[in-house]
Tab-separated table of C-alpha atoms in Angstrom:
chain	number	residue	atom	x	y	z
A	11	VAL	CA	-10.800	8.152	-7.765
A	12	GLN	CA	-7.116	10.112	-7.097
A	13	LEU	CA	-4.318	8.402	-4.749
A	14	GLN	CA	-1.908	10.701	-3.739
A	15	ALA	CA	0.268	8.358	-1.800
A	16	SER	CA	3.884	10.155	0.982
A	17	GLY	CA	5.657	9.279	3.788
A	18	GLY	CA	8.723	7.845	1.863
A	19	GLY	CA	12.237	8.363	2.721
A	20	LEU	CA	15.316	6.843	3.480
A	21	VAL	CA	15.995	5.128	6.385
A	22	GLN	CA	18.088	2.399	7.573
A	23	ALA	CA	17.559	-1.281	8.349
A	24	GLY	CA	15.565	-1.941	11.355
A	25	ASP	CA	13.986	1.561	11.187
A	26	SER	CA	10.122	1.719	11.036
A	27	LEU	CA	7.993	4.195	8.327
A	28	ARG	CA	4.245	5.574	7.981
A	29	LEU	CA	3.370	5.712	3.938
A	30	SER	CA	-0.150	7.430	3.853
A	31	CYS	CA	-2.392	7.576	0.427
A	32	ALA	CA	-4.626	10.173	0.179
A	33	ALA	CA	-7.696	9.604	-1.655
A	34	SER	CA	-10.218	12.170	-3.316
A	35	GLY	CA	-12.660	12.093	-6.023
A	36	ARG	CA	-15.071	9.331	-5.123
A	37	THR	CA	-16.142	8.018	-2.377
A	38	PHE	CA	-13.301	5.988	-0.610
A	39	SER	CA	-14.897	3.694	1.566
A	40	ARG	CA	-16.060	2.000	-2.540
A	41	TYR	CA	-13.123	0.650	-3.035
A	42	ASN	CA	-10.703	-1.871	-1.886
A	43	MET	CA	-7.173	-0.583	-1.253
A	44	ALA	CA	-3.952	-2.414	-1.307
A	45	TRP	CA	0.131	-1.382	-2.084
A	46	PHE	CA	2.003	-2.614	-4.091
A	47	ARG	CA	6.300	-1.904	-4.322
A	48	GLN	CA	9.194	-1.734	-7.306
A	49	ALA	CA	12.299	-2.471	-6.748
A	50	PRO	CA	15.303	-0.855	-9.235
A	51	GLY	CA	15.018	-3.642	-12.400
A	52	LYS	CA	12.056	-5.608	-10.890
A	53	GLU	CA	8.555	-5.610	-11.095
A	54	ARG	CA	5.697	-4.489	-9.630
A	55	GLU	CA	4.577	-6.840	-6.756
A	56	PHE	CA	1.691	-7.045	-4.245
A	57	VAL	CA	2.539	-5.759	-0.875
A	58	VAL	CA	-0.908	-6.465	0.740
A	59	ALA	CA	-4.644	-5.302	0.428
A	60	ILE	CA	-7.347	-4.592	2.479
A	61	SER	CA	-11.177	-4.870	1.677
A	62	TRP	CA	-12.803	-1.331	1.558
A	63	ILE	CA	-14.458	-1.668	4.973
A	64	GLY	CA	-11.084	-3.016	6.521
A	65	ARG	CA	-12.110	-5.960	7.568
A	66	ILE	CA	-10.457	-8.284	4.867
A	67	THR	CA	-6.412	-8.409	4.510
A	68	SER	CA	-4.029	-10.174	2.587
A	69	TYR	CA	-0.228	-9.706	3.203
A	70	THR	CA	2.232	-11.099	0.917
A	71	ASP	CA	4.422	-13.528	2.864
A	72	SER	CA	7.907	-11.413	3.288
A	73	VAL	CA	6.062	-8.739	5.113
A	74	LYS	CA	4.466	-10.039	6.584
A	75	GLY	CA	4.373	-9.657	10.755
A	76	ARG	CA	6.736	-6.508	9.994
A	77	PHE	CA	3.934	-4.549	7.785
A	78	THR	CA	0.342	-3.618	8.779
A	79	VAL	CA	-2.203	-1.995	6.608
A	80	SER	CA	-4.863	0.082	7.507
A	81	ARG	CA	-7.507	2.539	6.476
A	82	ASP	CA	-9.694	5.234	7.797
A	83	ASN	CA	-12.496	5.953	5.627
A	84	ALA	CA	-13.967	8.845	7.917
A	85	LYS	CA	-10.602	10.415	6.478
A	86	ASP	CA	-10.220	8.908	3.383
A	87	THR	CA	-6.360	7.494	4.236
A	88	LEU	CA	-5.106	4.145	3.217
A	89	TYR	CA	-2.111	3.423	6.019
A	90	LEU	CA	1.059	0.645	5.460
A	91	GLN	CA	3.295	0.707	8.827
A	92	MET	CA	6.034	-0.938	8.273
A	93	ASN	CA	8.703	-1.674	10.649
A	94	SER	CA	11.610	-3.760	11.146
A	95	LEU	CA	12.590	-2.594	7.373
A	96	LYS	CA	15.492	-4.634	5.274
A	97	PRO	CA	16.965	-3.394	2.621
A	98	GLU	CA	15.236	-6.272	0.507
A	99	ASP	CA	11.838	-3.707	1.214
A	100	THR	CA	13.900	-0.524	-1.096
A	101	ALA	CA	11.068	-0.201	-3.832
A	102	VAL	CA	9.091	2.843	-5.042
A	103	TYR	CA	4.929	2.075	-3.180
A	104	TYR	CA	2.069	3.206	-4.767
A	105	CYS	CA	-0.876	2.903	-3.031
A	106	ALA	CA	-4.061	1.322	-5.518
A	107	ALA	CA	-7.722	1.587	-5.487
A	108	ASP	CA	-10.374	-1.186	-7.080
A	109	GLU	CA	-14.100	-1.187	-6.169
A	110	THR	CA	-13.725	-5.644	-6.766
A	111	ARG	CA	-10.624	-7.438	-6.651
A	112	LEU	CA	-8.349	-7.532	-3.736
A	113	THR	CA	-5.126	-9.298	-3.667
A	114	SER	CA	-4.696	-9.782	-8.282
A	115	VAL	CA	-2.033	-7.180	-9.881
A	116	ASN	CA	-5.329	-5.342	-11.629
A	117	TYR	CA	-5.726	-2.445	-9.995
A	118	ASP	CA	-8.041	0.131	-11.738
A	119	TYR	CA	-6.446	3.217	-9.821
A	120	TRP	CA	-3.173	3.877	-8.894
A	121	GLY	CA	-1.299	6.844	-7.638
A	122	GLN	CA	1.779	8.253	-7.913
A	123	GLY	CA	4.377	6.075	-5.923
A	124	THR	CA	6.164	7.191	-3.221
A	125	LEU	CA	10.631	5.830	-2.449
A	126	VAL	CA	11.152	3.756	0.803
A	127	THR	CA	14.830	3.652	0.408
A	128	VAL	CA	16.557	1.458	3.467
A	129	SER	CA	20.183	1.154	3.903
A	130	SER	CA	22.234	-1.840	5.954
């Protein structure tokens, strides 16, 4: 499966952004999906995952209550609604797909990343 993330940009603290990840190549609904992020000088970290049918979600503590993951299997697209953004959310955001893993960092397929910059 090929993944294309989009929607990043430069925003101010407190603003919102919605990231999208368009999938192609194989049946999107087969895959658990996740968002990861990598801040400058830091390792890639897990942000949120959603199961293949959208019934199970898991968020890292730092984004709970601010970020919402969703998916539209009819449109082969994963979303990440990010509200109340903070400067520490600044990172390149990657979407990833895996048929079996949900909260592991070892996803099989990765998109190219989209940069989110939050100014204070």
